[in-house]
Every structure is written in C-alpha cells, then in structure tokens.
mmCIF file of C-alpha atoms in Angstrom:
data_model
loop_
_atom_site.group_PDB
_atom_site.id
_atom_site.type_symbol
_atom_site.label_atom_id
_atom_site.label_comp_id
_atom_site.label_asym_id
_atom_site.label_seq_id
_atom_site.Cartn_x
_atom_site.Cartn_y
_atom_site.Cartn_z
ATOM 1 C CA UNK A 1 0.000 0.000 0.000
ATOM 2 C CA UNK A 2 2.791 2.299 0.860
ATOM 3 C CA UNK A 3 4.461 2.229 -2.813
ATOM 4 C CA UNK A 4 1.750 4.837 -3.995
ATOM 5 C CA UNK A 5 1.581 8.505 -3.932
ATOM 6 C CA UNK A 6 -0.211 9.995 -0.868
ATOM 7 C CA UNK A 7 -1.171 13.695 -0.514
ATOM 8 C CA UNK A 8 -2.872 15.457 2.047
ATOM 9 C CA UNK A 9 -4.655 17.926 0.323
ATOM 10 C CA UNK A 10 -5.318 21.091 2.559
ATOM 11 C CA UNK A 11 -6.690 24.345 2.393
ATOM 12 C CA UNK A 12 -5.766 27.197 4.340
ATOM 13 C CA UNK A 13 -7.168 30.379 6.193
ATOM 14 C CA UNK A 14 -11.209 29.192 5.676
ATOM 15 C CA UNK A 15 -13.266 31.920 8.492
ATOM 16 C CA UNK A 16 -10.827 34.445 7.118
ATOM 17 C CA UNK A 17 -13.659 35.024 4.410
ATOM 18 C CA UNK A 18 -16.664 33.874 2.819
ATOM 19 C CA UNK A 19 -14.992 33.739 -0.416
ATOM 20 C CA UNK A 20 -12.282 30.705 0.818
ATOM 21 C CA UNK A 21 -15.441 28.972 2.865
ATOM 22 C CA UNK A 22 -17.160 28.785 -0.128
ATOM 23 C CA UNK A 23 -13.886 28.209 -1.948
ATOM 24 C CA UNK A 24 -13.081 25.153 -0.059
ATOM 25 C CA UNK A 25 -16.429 23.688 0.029
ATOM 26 C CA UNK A 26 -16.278 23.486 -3.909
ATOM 27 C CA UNK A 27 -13.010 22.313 -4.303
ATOM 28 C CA UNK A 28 -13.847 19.616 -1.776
ATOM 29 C CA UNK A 29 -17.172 18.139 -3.375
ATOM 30 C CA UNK A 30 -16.193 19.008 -6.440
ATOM 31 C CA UNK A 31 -12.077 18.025 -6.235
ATOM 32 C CA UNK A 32 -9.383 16.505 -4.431
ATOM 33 C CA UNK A 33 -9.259 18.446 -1.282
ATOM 34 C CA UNK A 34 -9.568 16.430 1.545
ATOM 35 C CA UNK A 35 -8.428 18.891 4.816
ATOM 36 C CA UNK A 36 -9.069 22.754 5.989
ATOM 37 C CA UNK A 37 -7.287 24.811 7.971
ATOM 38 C CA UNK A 38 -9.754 26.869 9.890
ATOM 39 C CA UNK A 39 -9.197 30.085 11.639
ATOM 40 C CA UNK A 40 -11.832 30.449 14.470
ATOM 41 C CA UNK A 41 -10.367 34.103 15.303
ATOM 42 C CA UNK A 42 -11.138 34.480 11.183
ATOM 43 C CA UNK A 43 -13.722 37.276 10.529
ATOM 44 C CA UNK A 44 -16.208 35.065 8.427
ATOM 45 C CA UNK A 45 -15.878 32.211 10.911
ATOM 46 C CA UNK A 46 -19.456 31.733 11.869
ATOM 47 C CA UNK A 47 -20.193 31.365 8.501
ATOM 48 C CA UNK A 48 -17.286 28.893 8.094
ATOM 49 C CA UNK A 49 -18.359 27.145 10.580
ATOM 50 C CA UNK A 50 -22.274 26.651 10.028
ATOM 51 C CA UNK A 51 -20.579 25.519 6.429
ATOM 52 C CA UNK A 52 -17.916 22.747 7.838
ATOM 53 C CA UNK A 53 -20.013 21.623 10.866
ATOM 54 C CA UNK A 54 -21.900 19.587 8.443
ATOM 55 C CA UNK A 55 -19.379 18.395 6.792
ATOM 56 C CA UNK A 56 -18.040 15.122 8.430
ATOM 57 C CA UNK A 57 -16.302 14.436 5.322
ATOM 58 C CA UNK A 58 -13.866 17.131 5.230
ATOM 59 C CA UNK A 59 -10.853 16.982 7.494
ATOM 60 C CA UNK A 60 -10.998 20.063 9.594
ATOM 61 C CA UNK A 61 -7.759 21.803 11.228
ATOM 62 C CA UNK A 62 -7.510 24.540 13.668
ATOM 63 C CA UNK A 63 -5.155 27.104 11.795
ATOM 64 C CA UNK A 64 -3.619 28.512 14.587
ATOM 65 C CA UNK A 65 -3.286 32.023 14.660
ATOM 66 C CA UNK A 66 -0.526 34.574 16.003
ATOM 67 C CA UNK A 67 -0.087 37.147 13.220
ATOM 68 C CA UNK A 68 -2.092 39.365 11.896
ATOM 69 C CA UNK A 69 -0.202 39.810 8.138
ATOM 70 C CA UNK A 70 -2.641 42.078 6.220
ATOM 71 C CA UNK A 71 -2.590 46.364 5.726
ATOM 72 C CA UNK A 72 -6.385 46.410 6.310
ATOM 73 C CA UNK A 73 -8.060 43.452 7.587
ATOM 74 C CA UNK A 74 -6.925 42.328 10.921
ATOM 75 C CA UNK A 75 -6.566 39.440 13.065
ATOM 76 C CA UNK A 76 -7.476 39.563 16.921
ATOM 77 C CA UNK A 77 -7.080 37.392 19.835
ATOM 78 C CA UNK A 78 -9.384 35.127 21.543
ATOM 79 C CA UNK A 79 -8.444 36.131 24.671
ATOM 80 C CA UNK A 80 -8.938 39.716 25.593
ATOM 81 C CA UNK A 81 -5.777 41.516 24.505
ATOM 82 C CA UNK A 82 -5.160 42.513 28.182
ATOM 83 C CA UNK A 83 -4.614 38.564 29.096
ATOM 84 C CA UNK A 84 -1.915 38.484 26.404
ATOM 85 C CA UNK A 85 0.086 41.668 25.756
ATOM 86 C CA UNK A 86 3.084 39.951 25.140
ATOM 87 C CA UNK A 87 1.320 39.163 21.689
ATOM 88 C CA UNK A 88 -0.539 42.362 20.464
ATOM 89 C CA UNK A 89 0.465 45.477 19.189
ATOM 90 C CA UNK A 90 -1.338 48.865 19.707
ATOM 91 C CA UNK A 91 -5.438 48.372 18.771
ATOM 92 C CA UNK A 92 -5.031 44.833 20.032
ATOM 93 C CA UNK A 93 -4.074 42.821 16.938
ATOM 94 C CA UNK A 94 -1.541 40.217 16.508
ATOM 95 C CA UNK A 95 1.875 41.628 15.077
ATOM 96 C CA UNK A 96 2.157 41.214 11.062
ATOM 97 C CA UNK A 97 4.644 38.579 11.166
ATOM 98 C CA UNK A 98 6.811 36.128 13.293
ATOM 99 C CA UNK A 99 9.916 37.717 13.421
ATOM 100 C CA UNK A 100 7.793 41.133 14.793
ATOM 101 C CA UNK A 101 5.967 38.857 17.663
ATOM 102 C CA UNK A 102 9.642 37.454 18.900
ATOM 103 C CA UNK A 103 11.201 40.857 18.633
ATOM 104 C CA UNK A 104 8.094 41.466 20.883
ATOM 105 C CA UNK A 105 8.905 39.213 23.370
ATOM 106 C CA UNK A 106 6.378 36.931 23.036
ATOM 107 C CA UNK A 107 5.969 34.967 26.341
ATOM 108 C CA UNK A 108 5.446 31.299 25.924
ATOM 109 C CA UNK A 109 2.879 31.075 28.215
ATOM 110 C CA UNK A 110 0.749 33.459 26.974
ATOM 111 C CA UNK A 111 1.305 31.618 23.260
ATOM 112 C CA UNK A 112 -0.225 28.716 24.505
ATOM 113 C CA UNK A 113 -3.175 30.256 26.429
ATOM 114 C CA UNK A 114 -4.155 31.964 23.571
ATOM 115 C CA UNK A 115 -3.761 28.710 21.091
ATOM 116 C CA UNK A 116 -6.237 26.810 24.336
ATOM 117 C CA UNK A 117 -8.543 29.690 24.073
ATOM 118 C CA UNK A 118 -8.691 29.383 19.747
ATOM 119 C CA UNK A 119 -9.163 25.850 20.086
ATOM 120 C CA UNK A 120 -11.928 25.865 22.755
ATOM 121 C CA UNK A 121 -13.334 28.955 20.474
ATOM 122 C CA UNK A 122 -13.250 26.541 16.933
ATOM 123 C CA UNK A 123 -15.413 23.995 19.755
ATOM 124 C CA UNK A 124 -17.561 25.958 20.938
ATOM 125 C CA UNK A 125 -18.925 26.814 17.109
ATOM 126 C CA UNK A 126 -19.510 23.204 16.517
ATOM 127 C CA UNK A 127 -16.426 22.109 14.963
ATOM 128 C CA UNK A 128 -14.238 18.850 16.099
ATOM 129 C CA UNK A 129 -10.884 19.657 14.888
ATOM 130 C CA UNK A 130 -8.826 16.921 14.110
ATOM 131 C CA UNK A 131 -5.376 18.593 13.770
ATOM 132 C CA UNK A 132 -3.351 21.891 14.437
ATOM 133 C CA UNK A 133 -1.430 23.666 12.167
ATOM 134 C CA UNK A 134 -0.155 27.220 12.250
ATOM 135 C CA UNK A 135 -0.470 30.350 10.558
ATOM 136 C CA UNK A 136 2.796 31.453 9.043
ATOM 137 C CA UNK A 137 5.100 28.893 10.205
ATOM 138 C CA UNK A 138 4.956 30.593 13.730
ATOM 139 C CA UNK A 139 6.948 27.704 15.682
ATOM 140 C CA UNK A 140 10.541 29.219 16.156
ATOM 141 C CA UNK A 141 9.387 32.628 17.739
ATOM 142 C CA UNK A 142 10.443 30.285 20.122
ATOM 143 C CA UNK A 143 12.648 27.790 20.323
ATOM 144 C CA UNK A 144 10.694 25.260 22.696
ATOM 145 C CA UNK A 145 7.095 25.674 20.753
ATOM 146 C CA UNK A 146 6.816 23.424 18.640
ATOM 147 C CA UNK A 147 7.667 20.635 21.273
ATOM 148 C CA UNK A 148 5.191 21.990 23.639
ATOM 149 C CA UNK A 149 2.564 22.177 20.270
ATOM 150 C CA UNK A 150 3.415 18.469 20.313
ATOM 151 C CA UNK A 151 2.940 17.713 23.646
ATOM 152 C CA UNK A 152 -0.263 19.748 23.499
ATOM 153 C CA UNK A 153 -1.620 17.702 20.421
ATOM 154 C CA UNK A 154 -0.732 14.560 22.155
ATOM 155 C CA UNK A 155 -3.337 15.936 25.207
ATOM 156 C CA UNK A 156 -6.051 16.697 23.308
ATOM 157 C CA UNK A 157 -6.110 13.976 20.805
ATOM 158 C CA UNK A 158 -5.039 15.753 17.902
ATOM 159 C CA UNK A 159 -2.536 15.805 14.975
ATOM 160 C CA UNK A 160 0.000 17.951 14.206
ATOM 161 C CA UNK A 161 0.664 19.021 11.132
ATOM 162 C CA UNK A 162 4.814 18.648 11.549
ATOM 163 C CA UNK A 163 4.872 15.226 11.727
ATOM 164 C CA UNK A 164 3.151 15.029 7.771
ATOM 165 C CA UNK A 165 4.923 18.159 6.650
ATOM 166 C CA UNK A 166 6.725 16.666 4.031
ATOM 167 C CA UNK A 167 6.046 18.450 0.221
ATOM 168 C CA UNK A 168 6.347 17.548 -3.813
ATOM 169 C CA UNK A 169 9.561 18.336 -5.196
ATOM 170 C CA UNK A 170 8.898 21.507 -7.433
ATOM 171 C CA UNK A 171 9.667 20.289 -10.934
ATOM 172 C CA UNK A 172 8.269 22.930 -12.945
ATOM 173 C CA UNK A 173 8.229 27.092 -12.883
ATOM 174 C CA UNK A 174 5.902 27.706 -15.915
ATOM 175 C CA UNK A 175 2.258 26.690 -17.104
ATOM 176 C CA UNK A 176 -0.850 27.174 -14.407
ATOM 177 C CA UNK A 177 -1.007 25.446 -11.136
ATOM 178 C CA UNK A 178 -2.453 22.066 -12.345
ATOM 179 C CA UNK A 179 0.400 21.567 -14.664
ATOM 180 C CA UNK A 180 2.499 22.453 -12.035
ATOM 181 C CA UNK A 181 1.326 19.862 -9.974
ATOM 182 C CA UNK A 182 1.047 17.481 -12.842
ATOM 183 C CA UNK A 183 4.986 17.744 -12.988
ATOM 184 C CA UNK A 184 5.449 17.329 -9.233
ATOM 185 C CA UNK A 185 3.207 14.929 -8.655
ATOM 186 C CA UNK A 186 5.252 13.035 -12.001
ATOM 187 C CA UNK A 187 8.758 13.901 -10.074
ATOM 188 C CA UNK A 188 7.823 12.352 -6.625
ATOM 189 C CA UNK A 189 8.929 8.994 -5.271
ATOM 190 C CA UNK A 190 6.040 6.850 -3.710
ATOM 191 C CA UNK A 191 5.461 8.361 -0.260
ATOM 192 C CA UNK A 192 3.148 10.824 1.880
ATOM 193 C CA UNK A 193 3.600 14.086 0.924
ATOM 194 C CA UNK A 194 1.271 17.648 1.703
ATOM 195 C CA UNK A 195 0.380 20.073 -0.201
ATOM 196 C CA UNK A 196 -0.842 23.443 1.232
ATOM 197 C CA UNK A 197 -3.150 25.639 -0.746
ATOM 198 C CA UNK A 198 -5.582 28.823 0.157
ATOM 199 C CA UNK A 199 -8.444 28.379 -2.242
ATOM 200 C CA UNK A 200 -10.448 32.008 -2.595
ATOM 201 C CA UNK A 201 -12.445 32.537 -5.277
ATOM 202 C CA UNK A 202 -11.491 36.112 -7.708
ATOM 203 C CA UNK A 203 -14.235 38.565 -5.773
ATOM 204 C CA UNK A 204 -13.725 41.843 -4.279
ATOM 205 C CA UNK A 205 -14.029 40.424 -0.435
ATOM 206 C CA UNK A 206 -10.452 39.052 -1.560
ATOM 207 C CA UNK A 207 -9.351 42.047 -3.390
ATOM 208 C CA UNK A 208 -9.671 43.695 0.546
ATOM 209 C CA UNK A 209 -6.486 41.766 1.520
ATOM 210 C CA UNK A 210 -3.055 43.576 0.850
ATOM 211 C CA UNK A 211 0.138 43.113 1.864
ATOM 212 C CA UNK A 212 3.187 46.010 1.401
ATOM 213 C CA UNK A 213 4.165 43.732 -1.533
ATOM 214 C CA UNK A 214 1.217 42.417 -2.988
ATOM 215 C CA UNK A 215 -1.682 43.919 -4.088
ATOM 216 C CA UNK A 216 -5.177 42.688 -3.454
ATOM 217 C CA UNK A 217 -5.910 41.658 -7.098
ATOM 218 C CA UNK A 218 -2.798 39.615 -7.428
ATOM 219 C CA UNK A 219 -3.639 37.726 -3.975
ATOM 220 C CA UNK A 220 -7.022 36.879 -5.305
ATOM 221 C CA UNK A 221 -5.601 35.969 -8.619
ATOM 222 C CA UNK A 222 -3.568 33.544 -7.056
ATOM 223 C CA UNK A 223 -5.686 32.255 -4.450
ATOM 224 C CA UNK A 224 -8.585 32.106 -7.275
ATOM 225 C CA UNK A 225 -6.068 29.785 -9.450
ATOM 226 C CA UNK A 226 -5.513 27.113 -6.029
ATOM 227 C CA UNK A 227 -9.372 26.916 -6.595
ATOM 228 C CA UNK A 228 -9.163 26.172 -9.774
ATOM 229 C CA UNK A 229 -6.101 23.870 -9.622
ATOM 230 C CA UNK A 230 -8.114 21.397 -6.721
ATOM 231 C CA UNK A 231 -10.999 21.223 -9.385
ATOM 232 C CA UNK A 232 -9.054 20.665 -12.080
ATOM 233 C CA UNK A 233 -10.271 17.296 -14.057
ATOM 234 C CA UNK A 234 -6.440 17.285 -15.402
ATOM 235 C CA UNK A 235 -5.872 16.328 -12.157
ATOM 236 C CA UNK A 236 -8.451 14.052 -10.734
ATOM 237 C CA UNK A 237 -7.693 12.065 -14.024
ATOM 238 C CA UNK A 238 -4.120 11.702 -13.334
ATOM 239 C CA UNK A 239 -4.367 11.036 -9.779
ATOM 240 C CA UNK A 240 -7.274 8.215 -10.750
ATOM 241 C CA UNK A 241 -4.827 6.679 -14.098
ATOM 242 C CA UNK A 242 -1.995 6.610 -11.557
ATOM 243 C CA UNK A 243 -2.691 5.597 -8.515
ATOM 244 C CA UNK A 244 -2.205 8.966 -6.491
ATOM 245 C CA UNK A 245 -4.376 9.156 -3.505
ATOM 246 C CA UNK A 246 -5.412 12.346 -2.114
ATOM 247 C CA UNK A 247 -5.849 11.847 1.591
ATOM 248 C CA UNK A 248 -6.948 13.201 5.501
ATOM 249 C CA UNK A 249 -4.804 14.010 7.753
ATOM 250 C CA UNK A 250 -5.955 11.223 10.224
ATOM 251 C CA UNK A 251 -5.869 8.798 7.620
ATOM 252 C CA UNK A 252 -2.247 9.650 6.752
ATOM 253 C CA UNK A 253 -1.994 9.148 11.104
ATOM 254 C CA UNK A 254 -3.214 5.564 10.834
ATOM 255 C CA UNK A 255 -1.255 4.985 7.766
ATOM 256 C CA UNK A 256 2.165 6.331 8.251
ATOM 257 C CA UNK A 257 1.969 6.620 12.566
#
C-alpha cells in the first residue's frame, strides 16, 4: 500500500472570508481536497463554521493564529488583549509577522493560552478539529514551541501538522497550477507528501487583503487559481490513471503513525 503517492490535500485560512469557505467547500465536493485549515479568530468564521459543521467528510484543522499579516483586515485574539500583551500590538491585533511577535517578546505562556482559548473557540462553534497547524510557520518565535505544540496535540487527541509536513519536489516554474502539480506529482517517489493551498475565489471580499508587496488583485488571482487547480479534471484524471491518492490528515496518522 505504501508504494503509492499519498497527498494530504489542505486548504488554508477558511473563516478568514466567505470567499475561501465557499472556496473550499467546492473544491472539496467538487475536487481533491480532503483537509481545511480553519481560523476560528477568522472574521467570516461563523459562517465557516455553520458551512464545515456539516461536513463530516472534510478533514478540519484549527489554523492557529498569532499574526495578523494584512494592511487592512486584521486578526485579533481570543483572549482579551489585556490577558496576552506579550502578543498584540497597539489596537489589540496580533503583530504582522513572526519575526515582529519574537522581537516582541512573546511569552510562551501566553502563546499557549491563547492557542487553548482558539481551540476551545473553533469547539464551541460546533467544529471537532482533528489537527493543528499554524499560521505562518509561527513555531521558532520560540525555540521550545513546537515541542510543547506536540505535547499539546498529544493531550487533546489531535494531529500535528509537523509530523506530515513533508512536500512535492517543485519540478516545474511555468504553465498554471495544475500543470504544475502534474509535474510534481510526475517527479515524486512513492510516499506521503502535503500540499498546502488557500483556495479564494477572484471577488472583491479578496481584493480587501493587501500586503506592502502584494496587491489585493494579485492575492485573489492567485488564491482564485488554487481553486481552480483542486478542481481541475487534469488532475483528478491523473491522480485516478496513476494511482495517487489524495488523503486526511488522520488517515495519513493511521497509515504512516
């Protein structure tokens, strides 16, 4: 069984915005994707949630969140800011990026209360999360987190992400995503490998997220082609003519340990 292709197909940042809910939903009864990475602090997570909570098929994540990346749309705690000032800047949102919250001094202890609190939150809407996996790679703000993330997982049942974390060798720069992943997916040994999209569709709810580098059109552009790439019958042919099995992240748990 294990001389095949396995791929845990995820989706990231769904309760960020309607647009990657509805995103994900598609490209999961319509594709290959078989996880999401939800964001309870997300502003469009009630609507994410009434979405996934009736969804037992699709493998849902808590995206855990300590930055808050974007010029305009913000990400906040979900404990009040006072109960973690170690992690907010001035208006009470997360810093933009890692490197900001270390320079910060994030306190460890505070990083994991909050993480509790987003998990409890993603709970409390309904949702069983069945792994963790973080927003922007946050694990060596400190250099003890991602063993205590482990250790934490272990508690409360849950997988984490690190363990799976391996991706497709990149064997092609040009053509669209799917042919992209056509050529990885061709370059791979047999093996479990991951592969991390954020599925939006092109709409101007996307369009409101900027970074200093990127403008909102080319995020949704790119987020738009993910969609498209997960629903692409290029792929779901290949994967069916050769074997390649698109897979949850417990079932890559049970198969791999």
């Amino acid at each position: 069984m294990k001389e095949r292709i396995y791929l845990i197909t995820r989706g990231d940042d769904t309760g960020n915005s309607r647009s990657a809910n509805q995103a994900v939903m598609q490209a999961y009864r319509e594709g290959i994707l078989k996880n999401t990475s939800f964001m309870p602090v997300g502003q469009a997570a009630a609507h994410g949630a009434a979405l996934f909570a009736g969804t037992p098929g699709l493998c849902l994540g808590l995206h855990a969140v300590l930055n808050s990346e974007w010029e305009h749309e913000h990400y906040y705690p979900a404990l009040p800011p006072s109960e973690v000032p170690s992690l907010v800047r001035e208006g009470g949102m997360f810093h933009p990026t890692p490197r900001l919250t270390r320079e910060a001094g994030a306190r460890v202890e505070q990083i994991m209360a909050e993480l509790r609190a987003q998990l409890a939150l993603a709970r409390s809407m309904g949702l069983s999360p069945v792994y963790v996996d973080t927003h922007m790679v946050f694990e060596w703000i400190e250099e003890k987190l991602a063993g205590l993330l482990e250790e934490w997982c272990r508690q409360e049942g849950l997988v984490y992400y690190r363990r799976y974390n391996r991706r497709l060798p990149q064997a092609a720069e040009t053509g669209d995503a799917a042919e992209r992943l056509l050529a990885a997916l061709d370059a791979a040994d047999p093996g479990l490998y991951t592969l991390v999209t954020h599925p939006c569709f092109d709409d101007e709810e996307v369009r409101r997220f900027t970074l200093p580098q990127l403008s909102g059109e080319e995020v949704a552009r790119a987020r738009d082609e993910d969609r498209r790439m997960l629903i692409d019958p290029r792929i779901t042919q290949y994967m069916n003519q050769t074997g390649v099995i698109p897979i949850r992240y417990d079932e890559a748990a049970r198969l791999f340990g």
